[in-house]
Coordinates of C-alpha atoms and ligand atoms in Angstrom, one line a residue:
Chain A
X1 CA -17.4 -3.3 33.2
X2 CA -20.3 -6.0 32.3
X3 CA -20.0 -10.1 32.2
X4 CA -21.2 -12.3 30.2
X5 CA -24.1 -12.8 32.5
X6 CA -25.0 -9.3 31.5
X7 CA -23.8 -9.8 27.4
X8 CA -25.5 -13.0 27.2
X9 CA -29.1 -11.7 27.6
X10 CA -28.2 -8.5 25.0
X11 CA -27.1 -10.1 22.9
X12 CA -29.8 -12.6 22.4
X13 CA -32.3 -9.5 22.8
X14 CA -30.0 -8.0 20.3
X15 CA -30.3 -10.7 17.4
X16 CA -33.6 -10.9 17.9
X17 CA -34.3 -7.9 17.3
X18 CA -32.0 -7.9 14.5
X19 CA -33.6 -9.7 13.0
X20 CA -37.0 -8.2 12.9
X21 CA -34.8 -4.7 12.0
X22 CA -33.5 -6.4 9.3
X23 CA -37.1 -7.8 8.2
X24 CA -38.0 -3.8 8.4
X25 CA -35.3 -3.4 6.5
X26 CA -36.4 -4.8 3.8
X27 CA -39.1 -3.0 2.3
X28 CA -36.9 0.0 2.8
X29 CA -34.2 -1.0 0.8
X30 CA -36.2 -2.7 -1.7
X31 CA -38.5 0.7 -2.5
X32 CA -35.7 2.8 -2.7
X33 CA -34.2 0.5 -5.7
X34 CA -36.2 0.7 -7.8
X35 CA -37.6 4.7 -6.4
X36 CA -35.5 6.3 -4.9
X37 CA -37.6 7.6 -3.0
X38 CA -37.2 6.0 1.4
X39 CA -40.7 4.9 1.8
X40 CA -41.3 7.0 5.5
X41 CA -44.8 5.3 5.4
X42 CA -42.6 2.0 5.6
X43 CA -43.2 2.6 9.9
X44 CA -46.6 2.3 10.1
X45 CA -46.6 -0.5 7.5
X46 CA -45.0 -2.6 10.3
X47 CA -47.7 -0.6 13.0
X48 CA -50.8 -1.8 10.8
X49 CA -49.2 -5.2 10.7
X50 CA -48.8 -5.4 14.3
X51 CA -52.6 -4.6 14.4
X52 CA -54.0 -7.1 11.8
X53 CA -51.8 -9.4 13.0
X54 CA -53.5 -8.4 16.0
X55 CA -56.7 -8.8 14.8
X56 CA -56.6 -12.0 13.0
X57 CA -55.2 -13.6 16.2
X58 CA -57.9 -12.5 18.0
X59 CA -60.2 -14.0 15.8
X60 CA -58.9 -17.7 15.5
X61 CA -58.3 -17.5 19.1
X62 CA -62.4 -18.1 19.1
X63 CA -62.3 -21.3 17.7
X64 CA -60.9 -24.0 19.8
X65 CA -59.6 -25.9 16.1
X66 CA -57.2 -23.1 15.9
X67 CA -56.4 -22.8 19.6
X68 CA -55.5 -26.6 19.3
X69 CA -53.7 -26.3 16.0
X70 CA -50.6 -24.1 16.6
X71 CA -48.9 -24.7 13.7
X72 CA -52.4 -23.8 11.6
X73 CA -53.0 -20.6 13.7
X74 CA -50.0 -19.2 12.9
X75 CA -49.5 -20.0 9.0
X76 CA -53.9 -18.3 8.7
X77 CA -52.4 -15.2 11.4
X78 CA -49.2 -15.3 9.4
X79 CA -50.5 -15.2 5.8
X80 CA -53.0 -13.5 6.1
X81 CA -52.2 -10.6 7.7
X82 CA -49.1 -10.3 4.8
X83 CA -51.7 -9.9 2.5
X84 CA -53.5 -6.8 4.1
X85 CA -50.4 -5.7 4.6
X86 CA -49.1 -5.9 0.9
X87 CA -51.7 -4.7 -0.5
X88 CA -52.0 -1.7 1.8
X89 CA -48.6 -1.4 1.3
X90 CA -48.9 -1.4 -2.6
X91 CA -51.9 1.3 -2.4
X92 CA -49.9 3.7 -0.8
X93 CA -47.9 3.6 -3.6
X94 CA -50.7 3.4 -6.1
X95 CA -52.7 6.5 -4.3
X96 CA -50.2 8.9 -2.3
X97 CA -46.9 9.3 -4.9
X98 CA -47.3 7.1 -8.2
X99 CA -49.2 10.3 -9.5
X100 CA -46.6 12.6 -8.0
X101 CA -43.6 10.5 -10.5
X102 CA -43.0 12.6 -12.4
X103 CA -43.0 15.7 -10.3
X104 CA -39.1 17.2 -7.9
X105 CA -37.9 14.4 -5.0
X106 CA -39.6 16.1 -2.9
X107 CA -43.2 15.6 -3.1
X108 CA -44.0 12.1 -2.6
X109 CA -41.2 12.2 -0.1
X110 CA -44.1 15.3 1.7
X111 CA -46.6 12.4 0.6
X112 CA -45.3 9.6 2.6
X113 CA -45.2 11.7 5.8
X114 CA -48.4 12.4 5.5
X115 CA -49.5 8.8 4.4
X116 CA -47.5 8.6 8.2
X117 CA -49.9 10.7 9.9
X118 CA -52.7 9.9 7.8
X119 CA -52.3 6.4 9.6
X120 CA -51.0 7.1 13.2
X121 CA -53.9 8.9 13.6
X122 CA -56.8 6.3 11.5
X123 CA -55.3 4.0 14.1
X124 CA -55.5 5.7 17.6
X125 CA -58.6 7.3 16.5
X126 CA -60.4 4.1 15.1
X127 CA -58.6 2.0 17.9
X128 CA -56.9 2.9 21.1
X129 CA -54.6 5.5 22.0
X130 CA -53.2 3.2 24.6
X131 CA -51.2 0.2 24.2
X132 CA -53.5 -3.2 23.5
X133 CA -51.9 -6.4 25.3
X134 CA -51.2 -9.4 21.9
X135 CA -52.7 -12.5 22.8
X136 CA -49.6 -14.9 23.5
X137 CA -49.8 -18.1 22.0
X138 CA -47.4 -20.0 23.2
X139 CA -46.1 -20.0 26.6
X140 CA -42.1 -18.9 26.9
X141 CA -40.0 -21.4 27.5
X142 CA -36.5 -20.7 28.4
X143 CA -33.6 -23.2 26.2
X144 CA -30.3 -22.7 28.4
X145 CA -27.5 -23.5 25.6
X146 CA -24.5 -23.7 27.3
X147 CA -23.5 -20.1 28.9
X148 CA -26.6 -18.4 26.7
X149 CA -30.5 -19.0 27.4
X150 CA -32.9 -17.6 24.8
X151 CA -36.1 -18.5 25.5
X152 CA -39.3 -20.1 22.5
X153 CA -40.5 -16.5 21.4
X154 CA -36.4 -15.3 20.7
X155 CA -36.6 -18.8 18.8
X156 CA -39.6 -18.6 17.2
X157 CA -38.6 -14.7 15.5
X158 CA -35.0 -15.9 14.5
X159 CA -36.9 -18.4 12.8
X160 CA -39.1 -16.4 11.1
X161 CA -37.2 -14.0 10.1
X162 CA -34.7 -16.2 8.3
X163 CA -37.3 -17.8 6.8
X164 CA -38.8 -14.9 4.9
X165 CA -34.9 -13.6 3.7
X166 CA -34.1 -16.8 2.7
X167 CA -36.8 -17.3 0.9
X168 CA -37.0 -13.5 -0.8
X169 CA -33.3 -13.5 -2.2
X170 CA -34.5 -17.5 -4.0
X171 CA -37.6 -15.3 -5.7
X172 CA -35.2 -11.9 -6.2
X173 CA -32.4 -14.5 -7.5
X174 CA -33.4 -17.4 -9.3
X175 CA -37.5 -16.7 -10.6
X176 CA -38.0 -13.5 -14.2
X177 CA -40.0 -12.4 -11.8
X178 CA -37.0 -11.9 -9.2
X179 CA -34.8 -11.0 -12.2
X180 CA -37.3 -8.2 -13.3
X181 CA -37.5 -6.5 -9.5
X182 CA -33.2 -6.0 -10.1
X183 CA -33.5 -5.1 -13.2
X184 CA -36.2 -2.5 -12.5
X185 CA -34.2 -1.5 -9.5
X186 CA -31.0 -0.8 -11.7
X187 CA -31.9 0.8 -14.6
X188 CA -35.3 1.5 -15.0
X189 CA -35.8 3.0 -18.1
X190 CA -33.8 -0.1 -19.6
X191 CA -36.0 -2.9 -17.4
X192 CA -38.7 -1.2 -19.8
X193 CA -36.9 -1.7 -22.3
X194 CA -37.2 -4.9 -21.9
X195 CA -40.4 -5.2 -22.6
X196 CA -41.1 -5.7 -17.8
X197 CA -44.0 -3.1 -17.1
X198 CA -42.8 -1.6 -14.3
X199 CA -44.8 0.0 -12.4
X200 CA -46.2 -3.7 -12.2
X201 CA -42.6 -4.7 -10.1
X202 CA -43.1 -0.7 -8.1
X203 CA -46.2 -2.6 -6.7
X204 CA -44.8 -6.2 -6.4
X205 CA -42.1 -4.4 -4.2
X206 CA -44.5 -2.6 -2.3
X207 CA -46.3 -5.2 -1.7
X208 CA -43.2 -8.0 -0.3
X209 CA -41.3 -5.0 1.2
X210 CA -44.9 -4.2 3.2
X211 CA -46.2 -8.0 3.6
X212 CA -42.5 -7.9 5.5
X213 CA -42.9 -5.1 7.2
X214 CA -47.0 -6.9 8.5
X215 CA -44.6 -9.8 9.7
X216 CA -42.3 -7.2 11.4
X217 CA -44.9 -5.9 13.0
X218 CA -46.3 -9.5 14.5
X219 CA -43.2 -10.6 15.8
X220 CA -42.6 -6.7 18.3
X221 CA -45.8 -7.8 19.3
X222 CA -45.1 -11.1 20.3
X223 CA -42.4 -9.7 21.4
X224 CA -43.4 -7.3 23.9
X225 CA -47.0 -8.6 24.8
X226 CA -48.3 -5.1 23.4
X227 CA -48.9 -2.7 20.2
X228 CA -49.2 0.7 20.4
X229 CA -50.8 3.3 17.5
X230 CA -46.9 5.3 17.3
X231 CA -44.5 1.9 17.5
X232 CA -43.6 2.1 14.4
X233 CA -41.4 5.8 14.4
X234 CA -38.6 3.9 16.4
X235 CA -38.1 0.2 14.8
X236 CA -39.0 2.3 11.4
X237 CA -36.1 4.0 12.1
X238 CA -33.7 2.1 13.3
X239 CA -34.7 -0.5 10.1
X240 CA -34.2 2.5 8.0
X241 CA -30.6 2.5 9.5
X242 CA -30.0 -1.2 8.8
X243 CA -31.1 -0.4 5.4
X244 CA -28.4 2.5 5.1
X245 CA -25.4 0.3 6.9
X246 CA -25.9 -3.0 4.6
X247 CA -26.5 -0.1 1.6
X248 CA -29.5 0.5 0.5
X249 CA -30.9 -0.5 -2.2
X250 CA -29.2 -3.8 -1.4
X251 CA -31.3 -6.7 0.0
X252 CA -28.6 -8.8 1.4
X253 CA -27.2 -6.1 2.7
X254 CA -30.8 -5.4 4.9
X255 CA -30.9 -7.6 6.2
X256 CA -26.3 -8.1 7.7
X257 CA -27.2 -4.1 8.5
X258 CA -30.6 -5.2 10.7
X259 CA -28.7 -7.1 12.8
X260 CA -25.9 -6.2 12.9
X261 CA -27.1 -2.8 13.9
X262 CA -29.2 -5.7 16.5
X263 CA -26.4 -7.1 17.3
X264 CA -24.7 -3.4 18.3
X265 CA -27.3 -2.1 19.9
X266 CA -27.2 -4.7 22.9
X267 CA -23.1 -4.5 23.4
X268 CA -23.7 -0.7 23.6
X269 CA -26.4 -1.3 26.2
X270 CA -24.1 -4.5 28.2
X271 CA -20.5 -1.8 27.7
X272 CA -22.1 1.7 28.4
X273 CA -25.5 2.1 29.3
X274 CA -28.6 0.3 28.1
X275 CA -30.5 3.7 29.2
X276 CA -28.4 5.3 26.0
X277 CA -29.5 2.2 23.0
X278 CA -31.6 3.8 21.3
X279 CA -29.4 7.3 20.5
X280 CA -26.5 4.0 19.0
X281 CA -28.8 3.7 15.7
X282 CA -28.4 7.1 15.6
X283 CA -24.5 7.4 16.1
X284 CA -23.9 4.6 13.8
X285 CA -26.5 6.1 10.9
X286 CA -24.5 9.4 10.9
X287 CA -20.8 7.6 11.2
X288 CA -21.9 5.6 8.6
X289 CA -22.9 8.2 6.7
X290 CA -20.1 10.9 7.0
X291 CA -17.9 8.3 6.4
X292 CA -19.3 5.3 4.0
X293 CA -22.5 6.3 1.9
X294 CA -22.5 3.9 0.4
X295 CA -22.8 1.0 3.5
X296 CA -20.9 -2.5 3.6
X297 CA -22.6 -4.4 0.4
X298 CA -23.2 -0.8 -1.2
X299 CA -22.6 -0.4 -4.3
X300 CA -25.1 2.2 -6.1
X301 CA -22.7 4.0 -8.0
X302 CA -21.2 0.6 -10.6
X303 CA -24.6 -0.6 -10.6
X304 CA -25.2 2.5 -12.0
X305 CA -23.1 3.5 -14.8
Chain B
X1 CA -45.5 -3.7 -41.5
X2 CA -44.6 -0.7 -42.1
X3 CA -43.6 1.8 -39.7
X4 CA -44.9 5.5 -39.8
X5 CA -44.6 8.5 -38.2
X6 CA -46.6 11.3 -39.3
X7 CA -45.9 15.1 -37.5
X8 CA -44.4 13.3 -33.8
X9 CA -43.0 15.7 -31.6
X10 CA -41.8 14.9 -28.9
X11 CA -40.4 17.6 -25.9
X12 CA -38.4 18.0 -22.5
X13 CA -40.7 19.7 -20.4
X14 CA -40.7 22.8 -22.5
X15 CA -37.6 21.8 -24.9
X16 CA -39.1 20.5 -28.6
X17 CA -36.0 17.7 -29.6
X18 CA -38.4 16.5 -32.5
X19 CA -40.0 19.2 -34.3
X20 CA -42.7 17.7 -36.2
X21 CA -40.6 14.3 -38.0
X22 CA -41.9 12.4 -40.8
X23 CA -40.4 9.2 -41.1
X24 CA -41.1 5.9 -42.3
X25 CA -40.0 2.1 -42.0
X26 CA -40.6 -0.3 -44.0
X27 CA -40.5 -4.6 -44.1
X28 CA -37.1 -6.1 -43.9
X29 CA -35.3 -3.0 -44.6
X30 CA -32.3 -0.8 -43.0
X31 CA -33.1 2.9 -42.8
X32 CA -30.1 4.9 -41.3
X33 CA -30.9 8.4 -39.4
X34 CA -27.2 10.5 -38.9
X35 CA -27.2 13.3 -37.6
X36 CA -25.0 15.6 -34.8
X37 CA -24.8 15.4 -31.5
X38 CA -27.9 16.4 -30.3
X39 CA -29.8 16.6 -33.3
X40 CA -32.2 14.9 -31.1
X41 CA -31.7 10.7 -32.9
X42 CA -32.1 8.9 -29.4
X43 CA -35.2 10.9 -28.6
X44 CA -36.8 9.5 -31.6
X45 CA -35.7 6.1 -31.0
X46 CA -37.0 6.6 -27.8
X47 CA -40.2 8.3 -28.8
X48 CA -40.8 5.6 -30.7
X49 CA -40.2 2.4 -28.0
X50 CA -42.5 4.5 -26.2
X51 CA -39.7 5.1 -23.2
X52 CA -40.5 9.1 -24.1
X53 CA -44.0 10.4 -25.1
X54 CA -45.0 12.1 -28.1
X55 CA -46.5 15.9 -27.9
X56 CA -47.9 15.4 -31.3
X57 CA -48.2 13.1 -34.6
X58 CA -48.6 9.6 -34.9
X59 CA -47.0 6.2 -35.1
X60 CA -48.5 3.7 -36.7
X61 CA -47.0 -0.1 -36.9
X62 CA -49.3 -3.2 -37.7
X63 CA -52.4 -0.9 -38.5
X64 CA -53.0 0.5 -34.9
X65 CA -51.7 3.4 -33.1
X66 CA -49.0 3.2 -31.2
X67 CA -48.0 6.7 -30.0
X68 CA -49.7 5.8 -26.5
X69 CA -48.6 3.1 -26.0
X70 CA -46.5 1.7 -23.1
X71 CA -42.9 0.6 -23.3
X72 CA -43.8 -3.4 -22.8
X73 CA -46.4 -2.8 -25.1
X74 CA -44.3 -1.9 -28.8
X75 CA -42.4 -4.4 -27.5
X76 CA -44.7 -7.7 -27.5
X77 CA -45.4 -5.7 -30.8
X78 CA -42.4 -6.3 -32.0
X79 CA -39.8 -3.7 -32.1
X80 CA -36.9 -4.1 -30.1
X81 CA -34.6 -0.8 -28.6
X82 CA -31.0 -1.8 -28.2
X83 CA -30.4 1.9 -26.2
X84 CA -27.6 4.2 -27.0
X85 CA -24.6 3.7 -24.0
X86 CA -25.3 -0.4 -23.9
X87 CA -27.2 -0.6 -21.4
X88 CA -26.7 -3.6 -20.1
X89 CA -27.5 -4.7 -16.7
X90 CA -24.2 -4.8 -14.5
X91 CA -24.8 -6.7 -11.7
X92 CA -26.8 -9.4 -14.1
X93 CA -25.2 -12.8 -15.4
X94 CA -24.9 -12.4 -19.7
X95 CA -27.4 -15.6 -18.5
X96 CA -29.9 -13.1 -16.7
X97 CA -29.3 -10.1 -18.9
X98 CA -30.5 -12.6 -22.3
X99 CA -33.0 -13.5 -20.9
X100 CA -34.5 -10.2 -19.5
X101 CA -34.3 -9.7 -23.3
X102 CA -37.2 -12.6 -23.8
X103 CA -39.1 -11.6 -21.0
X104 CA -42.4 -10.9 -22.9
X105 CA -42.2 -14.1 -24.1
X106 CA -43.3 -16.9 -21.5
X107 CA -42.5 -20.5 -23.8
X108 CA -39.1 -21.7 -22.4
X109 CA -38.0 -24.1 -25.1
X110 CA -38.5 -20.7 -27.7
X111 CA -36.5 -18.7 -25.6
X112 CA -34.1 -21.7 -25.4
X113 CA -33.7 -21.4 -29.3
X114 CA -33.7 -18.3 -29.2
X115 CA -30.9 -17.7 -27.9
X116 CA -29.2 -21.3 -29.5
X117 CA -29.6 -18.0 -32.9
X118 CA -28.1 -15.6 -30.1
X119 CA -25.0 -17.7 -30.5
X120 CA -24.5 -17.7 -33.6
X121 CA -24.5 -14.5 -34.3
X122 CA -22.4 -13.8 -30.9
X123 CA -20.0 -17.4 -30.2
X124 CA -18.2 -15.6 -27.7
X125 CA -21.6 -14.9 -25.5
X126 CA -22.1 -18.8 -25.2
X127 CA -19.0 -19.1 -23.0
X128 CA -20.0 -15.6 -21.1
X129 CA -23.1 -16.7 -19.9
X130 CA -22.1 -16.9 -16.3
X131 CA -20.0 -14.1 -16.2
X132 CA -22.0 -10.5 -14.6
X133 CA -22.2 -7.8 -17.7
X134 CA -20.1 -5.9 -16.1
X135 CA -17.2 -7.7 -16.6
X136 CA -17.5 -8.0 -20.5
X137 CA -15.2 -6.0 -22.6
X138 CA -16.8 -3.1 -24.5
X139 CA -17.2 -4.7 -28.0
X140 CA -18.9 -7.7 -26.3
X141 CA -21.3 -5.9 -24.4
X142 CA -22.5 -4.2 -27.6
X143 CA -22.3 -7.7 -28.6
X144 CA -24.4 -8.6 -25.4
X145 CA -26.9 -5.1 -25.8
X146 CA -28.2 -6.2 -29.5
X147 CA -28.4 -10.3 -28.6
X148 CA -30.7 -9.3 -25.8
X149 CA -32.6 -7.0 -27.6
X150 CA -33.1 -9.5 -30.0
X151 CA -34.5 -12.1 -27.7
X152 CA -38.1 -10.9 -28.0
X153 CA -37.5 -12.0 -31.4
X154 CA -38.2 -8.0 -33.3
X155 CA -40.2 -7.4 -36.4
X156 CA -37.7 -3.6 -35.9
X157 CA -34.7 -3.5 -34.4
X158 CA -33.4 0.4 -32.9
X159 CA -30.1 0.4 -32.7
X160 CA -28.6 3.8 -31.2
X161 CA -24.9 4.6 -31.9
X162 CA -24.4 0.6 -31.6
X163 CA -20.2 1.5 -32.5
X164 CA -19.7 4.3 -29.7
X165 CA -16.7 3.7 -28.2
X166 CA -15.4 -0.1 -30.2
X167 CA -12.4 0.2 -31.9
X168 CA -12.7 0.9 -35.4
X169 CA -11.4 -2.9 -36.6
X170 CA -14.6 -4.2 -34.6
X171 CA -17.2 -2.1 -35.3
X172 CA -16.3 -2.4 -39.7
X173 CA -15.5 -6.2 -39.3
X174 CA -18.5 -8.0 -36.4
X175 CA -21.0 -5.7 -36.0
X176 CA -21.5 -4.0 -39.8
X177 CA -21.5 -7.6 -40.8
X178 CA -23.4 -9.0 -37.9
X179 CA -26.4 -6.4 -38.3
X180 CA -26.3 -6.9 -41.8
X181 CA -26.9 -10.5 -40.8
X182 CA -29.6 -10.0 -38.8
X183 CA -31.7 -8.4 -41.2
X184 CA -31.2 -11.1 -43.9
X185 CA -32.9 -12.5 -40.7
X186 CA -35.9 -10.6 -41.6
X187 CA -35.7 -7.4 -38.9
X188 CA -35.9 -4.6 -40.2
X189 CA -33.7 -2.0 -39.0
X190 CA -33.6 1.9 -37.2
X191 CA -29.6 2.6 -37.3
X192 CA -29.1 5.5 -35.8
X193 CA -25.2 6.3 -36.2
X194 CA -22.1 8.5 -35.5
X195 CA -19.6 6.4 -37.8
X196 CA -22.2 7.7 -41.2
X197 CA -19.9 6.5 -43.5
X198 CA -20.4 3.5 -42.3
X199 CA -24.6 3.2 -41.6
X200 CA -25.0 5.2 -45.1
X201 CA -22.9 2.2 -46.9
X202 CA -24.8 -1.1 -45.0
X203 CA -28.2 1.0 -45.4
X204 CA -30.4 2.4 -48.3
X205 CA -32.7 4.6 -47.4
X206 CA -31.9 7.3 -45.2
X207 CA -32.9 10.6 -42.9
X208 CA -30.6 13.1 -42.5
X209 CA -32.0 14.5 -38.6
X210 CA -31.0 18.2 -37.9
X211 CA -32.4 20.3 -34.4
X212 CA -35.2 17.9 -34.3
X213 CA -36.1 18.4 -37.7
X214 CA -35.8 15.8 -40.4
X215 CA -33.9 17.6 -43.2
X216 CA -33.1 15.6 -46.5
X217 CA -34.9 12.1 -47.0
X218 CA -33.4 10.2 -49.6
X219 CA -31.9 6.9 -50.8
X220 CA -28.3 6.1 -49.1
X221 CA -26.3 5.9 -52.7
X222 CA -27.7 10.1 -52.7
X223 CA -26.7 11.2 -50.1
X224 CA -23.4 10.0 -50.3
X225 CA -23.1 12.1 -53.7
X226 CA -24.9 15.0 -51.5
X227 CA -22.7 17.8 -50.6
X228 CA -24.3 19.1 -47.8
X229 CA -23.9 15.7 -46.0
X230 CA -20.7 15.3 -47.5
X231 CA -18.9 17.9 -46.0
X232 CA -21.5 18.5 -42.5
X233 CA -21.3 14.3 -41.8
X234 CA -18.8 12.3 -44.3
X235 CA -15.3 14.9 -43.1
X236 CA -15.7 17.2 -46.3
X237 CA -14.5 14.9 -48.3
Ligands
LIG1 N1 -33.8 14.4 -20.1 C1 -33.0 15.7 -20.9 N2 -33.9 16.7 -20.6 C2 -33.3 17.6 -21.2 N3 -33.1 17.8 -22.3 C3 -33.2 17.1 -23.4 C4 -33.0 14.9 -22.8 N4 -32.2 14.5 -23.5 C5 -31.8 15.1 -24.3 N5 -32.3 15.8 -24.4 C6 -31.5 17.3 -25.2 O1 -32.8 17.7 -26.1 C7 -32.1 17.0 -27.8 C8 -31.6 15.7 -28.2 O2 -31.2 15.0 -28.1 P1 -31.0 13.3 -28.2 O3 -31.8 13.0 -28.0 O4 -29.9 12.8 -26.8 O5 -29.7 14.0 -29.5 P2 -28.6 12.6 -30.3 O6 -29.0 11.2 -29.8 O7 -29.5 12.8 -31.3 O8 -27.2 13.1 -29.9 C9 -30.4 18.0 -27.5 O9 -30.5 19.3 -27.1 C10 -30.7 17.2 -26.3 O10 -29.7 18.3 -24.8
LIG2 MG1 -28.1 10.4 -28.9

């Protein structure tokens, strides 16, 4: 039987991974919201974002100025890589999905799988088929909170993720553009009648989703200390599960789903076996699809009428 | 500022839903389009507002050919489309719905002034501002839909079956009076209605649409007397 010595580290690990899943799942859910399409290339954005972060980190770390100023280093790396990932995400939509929008619904999906394979191979061939080490920018210090041990990187990942999620919630609910995103997700034709340029909104959604996915990629690199061209798949499938669990199309649902999946996985690892850890996500995905296809917070059916 | 359609044809795939429609709406007019279910009335309004593309023909407004313009540009030019079935954003508040109607405008003060204007037409909306659109009654949703369409300060309002699913009393008293009032304030109105009786009373001219073609176009006074119109759309009286 598992005891707290096993559960707590797994739980902290689960929450950390959950934060990463949540960030990634926002990209799936927002894109689904506006286009009713699953963006299979999103997992490769996570991978690409990790590499963009790696280049930027390696570059900035050449300057003593940045070496001595952690906050500035991290801010620059995150913001710049978010821009690059965001542009990549928006460009994929523009080039690979938009021309196919008027065809049947399967075509963009196939195109997305194509983009995914293309990006994986591109990064493998131009960079490396091997894992690349990720520079550690701050020391892993352990903190003791009662019976729970948490390290500085875990704290950093959880805080960064929550920060971006709060910012996204604010943007979507409190700004004119954000409300236009919600309108476009609930009824694209009526959104057009409001004078909303829905193509711009779709580009914006891809940009935001990819920027957040890129951040998640960097966080993965920092957490595990290495990244690889095929790293996107596992995170993609788990974040997708998180999005379905929370109710696909629903932004708070994706956040909730991400954390829940991370926690459930860690409990499964502690109580059953860590060897089965990756299987839990699939079991949860199947259970949700069978018993509650709209997910925990999903209400798209009502939303649409 | 006449809106004029010449030979407009619109297709759904291979199906020709509009077959060379000629139609105009002069400044300040209320013009109605009557026709059976499936005649193409909604298709016509969607083609004007840029939701659907005409495959042939021209649409002129303010001296420009607007038939290839995207929908958001047509809204900016002053044509606002209040769609069939109201299409309220259920999960958004009444306030958010209304402000979305003003999406094409930037001046905060003007938008707030516009809000006060629509509250004068529909006082009930002011009490419902924070409520979600989906929680309103059918009549209130229709008011919200019209109010939202007015938030862009249009020159032309395209109204698609505003009386659909509403209690007859509400329709006669509130809806049609309000439509007349909106028109008095200088908005030209193209009104699609299943309730041909009321539509022909409130409008000046009318068109009869049958399977994608305009088969009749006359003053409403004449249309009401027309035997074919009587038997087909006015319950044969
Ligand atoms: N999305 C669509 N796809 C295919 N055919 C459609 C579509 N919408 C409408 N139609 C067809 O076009 C014709 C006109 O429809 P519509 O404009 O909705 O008529 P009305 O508003 O007068 O009832 C009908 O025959 C209808 O079946
Ligand atoms: Mg119709």
